[in-house]
CSV table of C-alpha atoms in Angstrom, one decimal:
chain,number,residue,atom,x,y,z
A,1,MET,CA,-2.4,16.5,-5.9
A,2,PRO,CA,-1.1,13.0,-6.2
A,3,MET,CA,-3.4,10.1,-5.4
A,4,PHE,CA,-2.3,6.5,-5.3
A,5,GLU,CA,-3.7,3.1,-5.8
A,6,ASP,CA,-2.5,-0.2,-4.3
A,7,THR,CA,-0.2,-3.0,-5.4
A,8,GLY,CA,3.7,-3.2,-5.5
A,9,GLY,CA,7.0,-4.9,-6.6
A,10,SER,CA,9.7,-5.3,-9.3
A,11,MET,CA,10.3,-7.6,-12.2
A,12,SER,CA,12.5,-7.9,-15.3
A,13,TYR,CA,11.3,-7.3,-18.9
A,14,GLY,CA,11.7,-9.5,-21.9
A,15,ARG,CA,9.5,-12.3,-20.4
A,16,ARG,CA,6.4,-12.4,-18.4
A,17,LEU,CA,6.7,-13.3,-14.8
A,18,VAL,CA,4.4,-16.1,-13.6
A,19,VAL,CA,4.0,-16.6,-9.9
A,20,ARG,CA,2.0,-19.3,-8.3
A,21,ALA,CA,1.0,-18.5,-4.7
A,22,THR,CA,-0.2,-21.2,-2.4
A,23,GLU,CA,-3.3,-19.9,-0.6
A,24,THR,CA,-4.1,-21.5,2.7
A,25,GLU,CA,-7.2,-19.5,3.7
A,26,LYS,CA,-10.5,-20.2,2.1
A,27,GLU,CA,-11.4,-16.5,2.5
A,28,ALA,CA,-8.4,-15.4,0.4
A,29,LYS,CA,-9.3,-17.9,-2.3
A,30,ALA,CA,-12.8,-16.5,-2.4
A,31,GLN,CA,-11.4,-13.0,-2.7
A,32,ALA,CA,-8.8,-13.8,-5.4
A,33,PRO,CA,-9.3,-11.6,-8.5
A,34,ASP,CA,-9.7,-13.0,-12.0
A,35,LYS,CA,-6.4,-13.8,-13.8
A,36,ALA,CA,-7.6,-12.7,-17.2
A,37,PRO,CA,-9.4,-9.6,-18.5
A,38,ALA,CA,-13.1,-9.8,-19.2
A,39,VAL,CA,-13.8,-11.3,-22.6
A,40,GLY,CA,-14.2,-8.5,-25.1
A,41,GLY,CA,-13.1,-5.9,-22.5
A,42,SER,CA,-14.4,-2.4,-22.6
A,43,SER,CA,-12.6,0.4,-24.4
A,44,ILE,CA,-14.1,2.9,-21.9
A,45,ASN,CA,-12.7,0.9,-19.0
A,46,GLN,CA,-9.3,0.8,-20.8
A,47,ILE,CA,-9.1,4.6,-21.1
A,48,LEU,CA,-10.3,5.1,-17.6
A,49,GLY,CA,-7.8,2.6,-16.2
A,50,ILE,CA,-10.1,0.3,-14.4
A,51,LYS,CA,-10.7,-3.5,-14.4
A,52,GLY,CA,-12.6,-5.0,-17.3
A,53,ALA,CA,-10.4,-3.1,-19.8
A,54,LYS,CA,-9.9,-4.0,-23.4
A,55,GLN,CA,-6.4,-5.2,-24.3
A,56,GLU,CA,-4.9,-2.4,-26.3
A,57,THR,CA,-1.9,-2.1,-28.6
A,58,ASP,CA,-2.1,1.6,-29.3
A,59,LYS,CA,0.7,3.2,-27.1
A,60,TRP,CA,-1.1,6.4,-26.5
A,61,LYS,CA,-4.2,4.7,-25.2
A,62,ILE,CA,-1.9,2.6,-23.0
A,63,ARG,CA,-0.2,5.7,-21.7
A,64,VAL,CA,-3.5,7.2,-20.8
A,65,GLN,CA,-4.6,4.0,-19.1
A,66,LEU,CA,-1.5,4.1,-16.9
A,67,THR,CA,-2.5,7.5,-15.6
A,68,LYS,CA,-5.9,6.1,-14.5
A,69,PRO,CA,-8.2,9.0,-15.5
A,70,VAL,CA,-10.9,7.5,-13.2
A,71,THR,CA,-8.8,8.7,-10.3
A,72,TRP,CA,-8.6,12.4,-11.4
A,73,PRO,CA,-12.0,13.7,-10.5
A,74,PRO,CA,-11.7,13.6,-6.7
A,75,LEU,CA,-8.4,15.5,-7.0
A,76,VAL,CA,-9.9,18.0,-9.4
A,77,TRP,CA,-12.8,18.4,-7.0
A,78,GLY,CA,-10.4,19.0,-4.1
A,79,VAL,CA,-9.1,22.0,-5.9
A,80,VAL,CA,-12.7,23.3,-6.2
A,81,CYS,CA,-13.1,22.7,-2.5
A,82,GLY,CA,-9.9,24.7,-1.7
A,83,ALA,CA,-11.0,27.5,-3.9
A,84,ALA,CA,-14.4,27.6,-2.3
A,85,ALA,CA,-12.8,27.5,1.2
A,86,SER,CA,-10.6,30.5,0.4
A,87,GLY,CA,-13.7,32.7,0.1
A,88,ASN,CA,-11.8,34.6,-2.6
A,89,PHE,CA,-12.7,32.8,-5.9
A,90,HIS,CA,-14.7,34.9,-8.4
A,91,TRP,CA,-16.2,33.8,-11.7
A,92,THR,CA,-13.8,35.9,-13.7
A,93,PRO,CA,-11.9,34.6,-16.7
A,94,GLU,CA,-8.7,34.9,-14.9
A,95,ASP,CA,-9.8,33.0,-11.8
A,96,VAL,CA,-11.4,30.3,-13.9
A,97,ALA,CA,-8.2,29.9,-15.9
A,98,LYS,CA,-6.1,29.7,-12.7
A,99,SER,CA,-8.4,27.0,-11.4
A,100,ILE,CA,-8.2,25.0,-14.6
A,101,VAL,CA,-4.4,25.0,-14.6
A,102,CYS,CA,-4.5,23.9,-10.9
A,103,MET,CA,-6.8,21.1,-11.8
A,104,LEU,CA,-4.5,20.0,-14.7
A,105,MET,CA,-1.6,20.0,-12.3
A,106,SER,CA,-3.4,18.0,-9.7
A,107,GLY,CA,-5.2,15.6,-12.0
A,108,PRO,CA,-3.6,14.6,-15.3
A,109,PHE,CA,-0.1,15.5,-14.4
A,110,LEU,CA,0.6,14.7,-10.7
A,111,THR,CA,-2.1,12.1,-10.2
A,112,GLY,CA,-1.0,10.6,-13.6
A,113,TYR,CA,2.6,10.6,-12.4
A,114,THR,CA,1.5,8.9,-9.1
A,115,GLN,CA,-0.5,6.2,-10.8
A,116,THR,CA,2.2,5.5,-13.4
A,117,ILE,CA,5.0,5.2,-10.8
A,118,ASN,CA,2.8,3.1,-8.6
A,119,ASP,CA,2.1,0.6,-11.5
A,120,TRP,CA,5.9,0.6,-12.2
A,121,TYR,CA,6.8,-0.5,-8.7
A,122,ASP,CA,3.8,-2.8,-8.5
A,123,ARG,CA,4.7,-4.7,-11.7
A,124,GLU,CA,5.6,-7.9,-9.8
A,125,ILE,CA,2.5,-8.0,-7.7
A,126,ASP,CA,0.4,-7.1,-10.7
A,127,ALA,CA,1.9,-10.2,-12.4
A,128,ILE,CA,0.1,-12.2,-9.6
A,129,ASN,CA,-3.1,-10.2,-9.3
A,130,GLU,CA,-3.7,-8.8,-12.8
A,131,PRO,CA,-1.0,-10.1,-15.3
A,132,TYR,CA,-2.9,-8.6,-18.2
A,133,ARG,CA,-2.2,-5.0,-17.1
A,134,PRO,CA,0.0,-2.9,-19.4
A,135,ILE,CA,3.3,-3.2,-17.6
A,136,PRO,CA,3.4,-6.9,-16.6
A,137,SER,CA,2.0,-8.0,-19.9
A,138,GLY,CA,4.8,-6.1,-21.8
A,139,ALA,CA,2.4,-3.9,-23.7
A,140,ILE,CA,4.6,-0.9,-22.9
A,141,SER,CA,8.4,-0.9,-22.6
A,142,GLU,CA,10.5,-0.1,-19.5
A,143,GLN,CA,11.9,3.0,-21.2
A,144,GLU,CA,8.5,4.3,-22.3
A,145,VAL,CA,7.2,4.0,-18.7
A,146,ILE,CA,10.1,5.8,-17.2
A,147,THR,CA,9.9,8.6,-19.8
A,148,GLN,CA,6.2,9.0,-19.0
A,149,ILE,CA,6.9,9.2,-15.2
A,150,TRP,CA,9.5,12.1,-15.8
A,151,VAL,CA,7.3,14.0,-18.2
A,152,LEU,CA,4.3,14.0,-15.9
A,153,LEU,CA,6.4,14.8,-12.8
A,154,LEU,CA,8.3,17.7,-14.4
A,155,GLY,CA,5.1,19.0,-16.1
A,156,GLY,CA,3.2,19.0,-12.9
A,157,LEU,CA,6.0,20.8,-11.0
A,158,GLY,CA,6.3,23.3,-13.8
A,159,LEU,CA,2.6,24.1,-13.7
A,160,ALA,CA,2.9,24.6,-9.9
A,161,GLY,CA,5.7,27.1,-10.4
A,162,ILE,CA,3.6,29.0,-13.0
A,163,LEU,CA,0.6,29.1,-10.5
A,164,ASP,CA,2.8,30.6,-7.8
A,165,VAL,CA,4.0,33.4,-10.2
A,166,TRP,CA,0.4,33.9,-11.4
A,167,ALA,CA,-0.9,34.2,-7.8
A,168,GLY,CA,1.9,36.7,-6.9
A,169,HIS,CA,3.3,34.5,-4.1
A,170,ASN,CA,6.5,35.6,-2.4
A,171,PHE,CA,7.0,32.1,-1.2
A,172,PRO,CA,6.3,29.3,-3.8
A,173,VAL,CA,3.7,27.5,-1.6
A,174,ILE,CA,2.0,25.6,-4.5
A,175,PHE,CA,5.4,24.4,-5.9
A,176,TYR,CA,6.4,23.0,-2.5
A,177,LEU,CA,3.0,21.4,-2.0
A,178,ALA,CA,3.4,19.7,-5.4
A,179,LEU,CA,7.0,18.7,-4.6
A,180,GLY,CA,6.0,17.3,-1.2
A,181,GLY,CA,3.0,15.4,-2.7
A,182,SER,CA,5.2,14.0,-5.4
A,183,LEU,CA,7.8,12.8,-2.9
A,184,LEU,CA,5.0,11.3,-0.8
A,185,SER,CA,3.8,9.4,-3.9
A,186,TYR,CA,7.3,8.1,-4.5
A,187,ILE,CA,7.9,6.8,-1.0
A,188,TYR,CA,4.4,5.3,-1.0
A,189,SER,CA,5.3,3.1,-3.9
A,190,ALA,CA,9.1,2.7,-4.0
A,191,PRO,CA,11.5,0.9,-1.7
A,192,PRO,CA,13.1,1.1,0.8
A,193,LEU,CA,10.3,3.0,2.6
A,194,LYS,CA,7.4,1.8,0.5
A,195,LEU,CA,4.7,3.2,2.8
A,196,LYS,CA,2.1,0.9,1.3
A,197,GLN,CA,3.7,-2.1,3.0
A,198,ASN,CA,2.0,-0.8,6.2
A,199,GLY,CA,-1.8,-0.6,5.8
A,200,TRP,CA,-2.3,2.2,8.3
A,201,VAL,CA,0.5,4.5,7.2
A,202,GLY,CA,0.1,3.8,3.5
A,203,ASN,CA,-3.6,4.3,3.4
A,204,PHE,CA,-3.5,7.5,5.5
A,205,ALA,CA,-0.9,8.9,3.1
A,206,LEU,CA,-3.2,8.0,0.3
A,207,GLY,CA,-6.1,9.6,2.1
A,208,ALA,CA,-4.1,12.8,2.7
A,209,SER,CA,-3.2,13.1,-1.0
A,210,TYR,CA,-6.8,12.4,-2.0
A,211,ILE,CA,-8.4,15.1,0.2
A,212,SER,CA,-5.8,17.4,1.8
A,213,LEU,CA,-3.3,18.2,-0.9
A,214,PRO,CA,-5.6,19.4,-3.7
A,215,TRP,CA,-7.7,21.4,-1.2
A,216,TRP,CA,-4.5,23.1,0.1
A,217,ALA,CA,-3.4,23.9,-3.5
A,218,GLY,CA,-6.8,25.4,-4.4
A,219,GLN,CA,-6.9,27.5,-1.2
A,220,ALA,CA,-3.3,28.7,-1.4
A,221,LEU,CA,-4.0,29.7,-5.1
A,222,PHE,CA,-6.9,32.0,-4.2
A,223,GLY,CA,-6.3,32.9,-0.5
A,224,THR,CA,-4.3,31.9,2.5
A,225,LEU,CA,-3.8,28.3,3.8
A,226,THR,CA,-4.4,28.5,7.5
A,227,PRO,CA,-3.4,26.1,10.3
A,228,ASP,CA,-7.0,25.3,11.2
A,229,ILE,CA,-7.8,24.2,7.6
A,230,ILE,CA,-4.6,22.1,7.6
A,231,VAL,CA,-5.7,20.3,10.8
A,232,LEU,CA,-9.4,19.9,9.6
A,233,THR,CA,-8.4,18.5,6.2
A,234,LEU,CA,-5.9,16.1,7.7
A,235,LEU,CA,-8.6,14.8,10.0
A,236,TYR,CA,-10.9,14.5,7.0
A,237,SER,CA,-8.2,12.4,5.4
A,238,ILE,CA,-9.1,9.6,7.7
A,239,ALA,CA,-12.1,9.1,5.5
A,240,GLY,CA,-9.7,8.9,2.6
A,241,LEU,CA,-7.9,6.1,4.5
A,242,GLY,CA,-11.2,4.2,4.4
A,243,ILE,CA,-11.5,4.8,0.7
A,244,ALA,CA,-8.0,3.5,0.2
A,245,ILE,CA,-8.9,0.3,2.0
A,246,VAL,CA,-11.5,-0.4,-0.7
A,247,ASN,CA,-8.8,-0.9,-3.2
A,248,ASP,CA,-6.9,-3.4,-1.0
A,249,PHE,CA,-9.5,-6.2,-1.3
A,250,LYS,CA,-8.8,-7.0,-4.9
A,251,SER,CA,-5.1,-7.4,-4.2
A,252,ILE,CA,-5.2,-9.8,-1.1
A,253,GLU,CA,-3.6,-12.7,-2.9
A,254,GLY,CA,-0.7,-10.8,-4.3
A,255,ASP,CA,-0.2,-8.6,-1.2
A,256,ARG,CA,0.0,-11.7,0.9
A,257,ALA,CA,2.5,-13.4,-1.5
A,258,MET,CA,4.7,-10.3,-1.5
A,259,GLY,CA,4.5,-9.7,2.3
A,260,LEU,CA,2.5,-6.4,2.1
A,261,GLN,CA,0.5,-5.8,5.2
A,262,SER,CA,-2.6,-4.3,3.8
A,263,LEU,CA,-5.5,-4.1,6.3
A,264,PRO,CA,-7.4,-7.0,4.6
A,265,VAL,CA,-4.3,-9.1,4.9
A,266,ALA,CA,-3.5,-8.1,8.4
A,267,PHE,CA,-7.0,-8.3,9.9
A,268,GLY,CA,-8.9,-10.5,7.4
A,269,SER,CA,-11.6,-9.3,5.0
A,270,GLU,CA,-14.5,-9.2,7.5
A,271,ALA,CA,-12.7,-7.0,10.0
A,272,ALA,CA,-11.2,-4.8,7.3
A,273,LYS,CA,-14.6,-4.1,5.8
A,274,TRP,CA,-15.8,-2.6,9.0
A,275,ILE,CA,-12.6,-0.7,9.6
A,276,CYS,CA,-13.1,0.8,6.1
A,277,VAL,CA,-16.7,1.9,6.5
A,278,GLY,CA,-16.1,3.0,10.1
A,279,ALA,CA,-13.2,5.3,9.0
A,280,ILE,CA,-15.4,6.8,6.2
A,281,ASP,CA,-18.5,7.3,8.3
A,282,ILE,CA,-17.2,8.3,11.7
A,283,THR,CA,-14.9,10.9,10.2
A,284,GLN,CA,-17.7,12.6,8.4
A,285,ILE,CA,-20.0,12.4,11.4
A,286,SER,CA,-17.2,14.0,13.5
A,287,VAL,CA,-16.8,16.8,11.0
A,288,ALA,CA,-20.6,17.4,11.1
A,289,GLY,CA,-20.4,17.6,14.8
A,290,TYR,CA,-17.5,20.1,14.5
A,291,LEU,CA,-19.6,22.3,12.2
A,292,LEU,CA,-22.6,22.1,14.6
A,293,GLY,CA,-20.4,23.1,17.5
A,294,ALA,CA,-19.0,26.0,15.4
A,295,GLY,CA,-22.5,27.4,15.0
A,296,LYS,CA,-23.2,26.2,11.5
A,297,PRO,CA,-26.1,23.9,11.8
A,298,TYR,CA,-27.3,24.1,8.2
A,299,TYR,CA,-24.0,22.9,6.9
A,300,ALA,CA,-23.8,20.2,9.6
A,301,PHE,CA,-27.2,18.8,8.7
A,302,ALA,CA,-26.4,19.0,5.0
A,303,LEU,CA,-23.3,16.9,5.6
A,304,LEU,CA,-25.3,14.4,7.7
A,305,GLY,CA,-27.8,14.1,4.8
A,306,LEU,CA,-24.9,13.2,2.4
A,307,ILE,CA,-23.6,10.5,4.8
A,308,ALA,CA,-26.9,8.6,4.8
A,309,PRO,CA,-26.8,7.4,1.1
A,310,GLN,CA,-23.1,6.4,1.6
A,311,VAL,CA,-24.2,4.1,4.4
A,312,PHE,CA,-27.0,2.7,2.2
A,313,PHE,CA,-24.5,1.8,-0.6
A,314,GLN,CA,-22.1,0.4,1.9
A,315,PHE,CA,-24.7,-2.2,2.9
A,316,LYS,CA,-26.0,-2.7,-0.6
A,317,TYR,CA,-22.6,-3.3,-2.3
A,318,PHE,CA,-19.4,-3.0,-0.3
A,319,LEU,CA,-20.3,-5.0,2.8
A,320,LYS,CA,-21.8,-7.8,0.7
A,321,ASP,CA,-18.7,-8.4,-1.5
A,322,PRO,CA,-15.9,-5.7,-1.5
A,323,VAL,CA,-14.2,-7.4,-4.5
A,324,LYS,CA,-17.2,-8.0,-6.7
A,325,TYR,CA,-18.9,-4.6,-6.0
A,326,ASP,CA,-15.9,-2.3,-5.5
A,327,VAL,CA,-16.5,-0.3,-8.6
A,328,LYS,CA,-20.3,-0.1,-8.1
A,329,TYR,CA,-19.8,1.0,-4.5
A,330,GLN,CA,-17.3,3.7,-5.3
A,331,ALA,CA,-19.3,5.0,-8.3
A,332,SER,CA,-22.5,5.1,-6.1
A,333,ALA,CA,-21.2,6.4,-2.8
A,334,GLN,CA,-18.2,8.6,-3.5
A,335,PRO,CA,-20.2,11.4,-5.2
A,336,PHE,CA,-21.9,12.0,-1.9
A,337,LEU,CA,-18.6,12.0,0.0
A,338,ILE,CA,-17.0,14.6,-2.3
A,339,LEU,CA,-20.2,16.7,-2.2
A,340,GLY,CA,-19.8,16.6,1.6
A,341,LEU,CA,-16.2,18.0,1.2
A,342,LEU,CA,-17.7,20.9,-0.7
A,343,VAL,CA,-20.3,21.5,2.0
A,344,THR,CA,-17.4,21.6,4.6
A,345,ALA,CA,-15.3,23.9,2.4
A,346,LEU,CA,-18.2,26.3,2.0
A,347,ALA,CA,-18.8,26.2,5.8
A,348,THR,CA,-15.2,27.1,6.5
A,349,SER,CA,-15.3,30.0,4.0
A,350,HIS,CA,-18.1,31.7,6.0
A,351,GLN,CA,-16.3,32.5,9.3
């Protein structure tokens, strides 16, 4: 279900907020992001909601940009993993239709809601880090953003309710998963709790929504969500914590100015880089060990084989410069991580 990205704050509309932050650390200066979009930005980047985006005036394109479609695939894949783990998915028109609706709920609707509400509460910090983004630049109005948040939230919850009826659930488990994930998204971004202010808590919340929630929804849709799967996926979410840290490096300047204790701010960039890759790699190695101990050596070795290219890309891109190469690293390494999730899901479906 929901997945978040990092940044945070509040500001008034009608004029653009300009903040000058005095930076005392050379490291932070070196890590500071560009204050203007790339010259002749990319239309593809704009639609995907990533940096290097073209400045747009078309409101529908801006609305799509706010939902960050680039963040949907892992959540959609999580549904696939949950369906696979259930051991009860069949390639029938009905099961395929159910899975597509669950993917729409998890991706465009609830992840879109999460990303939009995160950008809304991050508008002040974005005015420092990326003032050209849609909300701080004034490309979309306050009322338009709030309307989008409500439409996506209610649409996602509505689809969750439909899926419970479709699956014949006596207890609306998918609806409550969607509701809980949406609440988690809200308290991650919004004051007074604003979980993202604490690097450990906020990033684990992100990791859980990245890995656990869509898996649980997919498994509950086609089978039974069991306690052992809940524990396993929550532990796997520590790898999601590492993925979340990747996004924190580009926001060091603004996070420090706003008092947000992201891990790069709290520990410094060098230490945070190793915490990041350690969380990703050690978690997956531990799961491989669990599968080996459970008598599933082929799945365990397959998972280990998928960890190796991730380590390679960590050294090639991320550990060299986590700001400059964050997109290249994620595009290169994350496909192997999500394939590892599927390997784990298939392993758990064969008890």
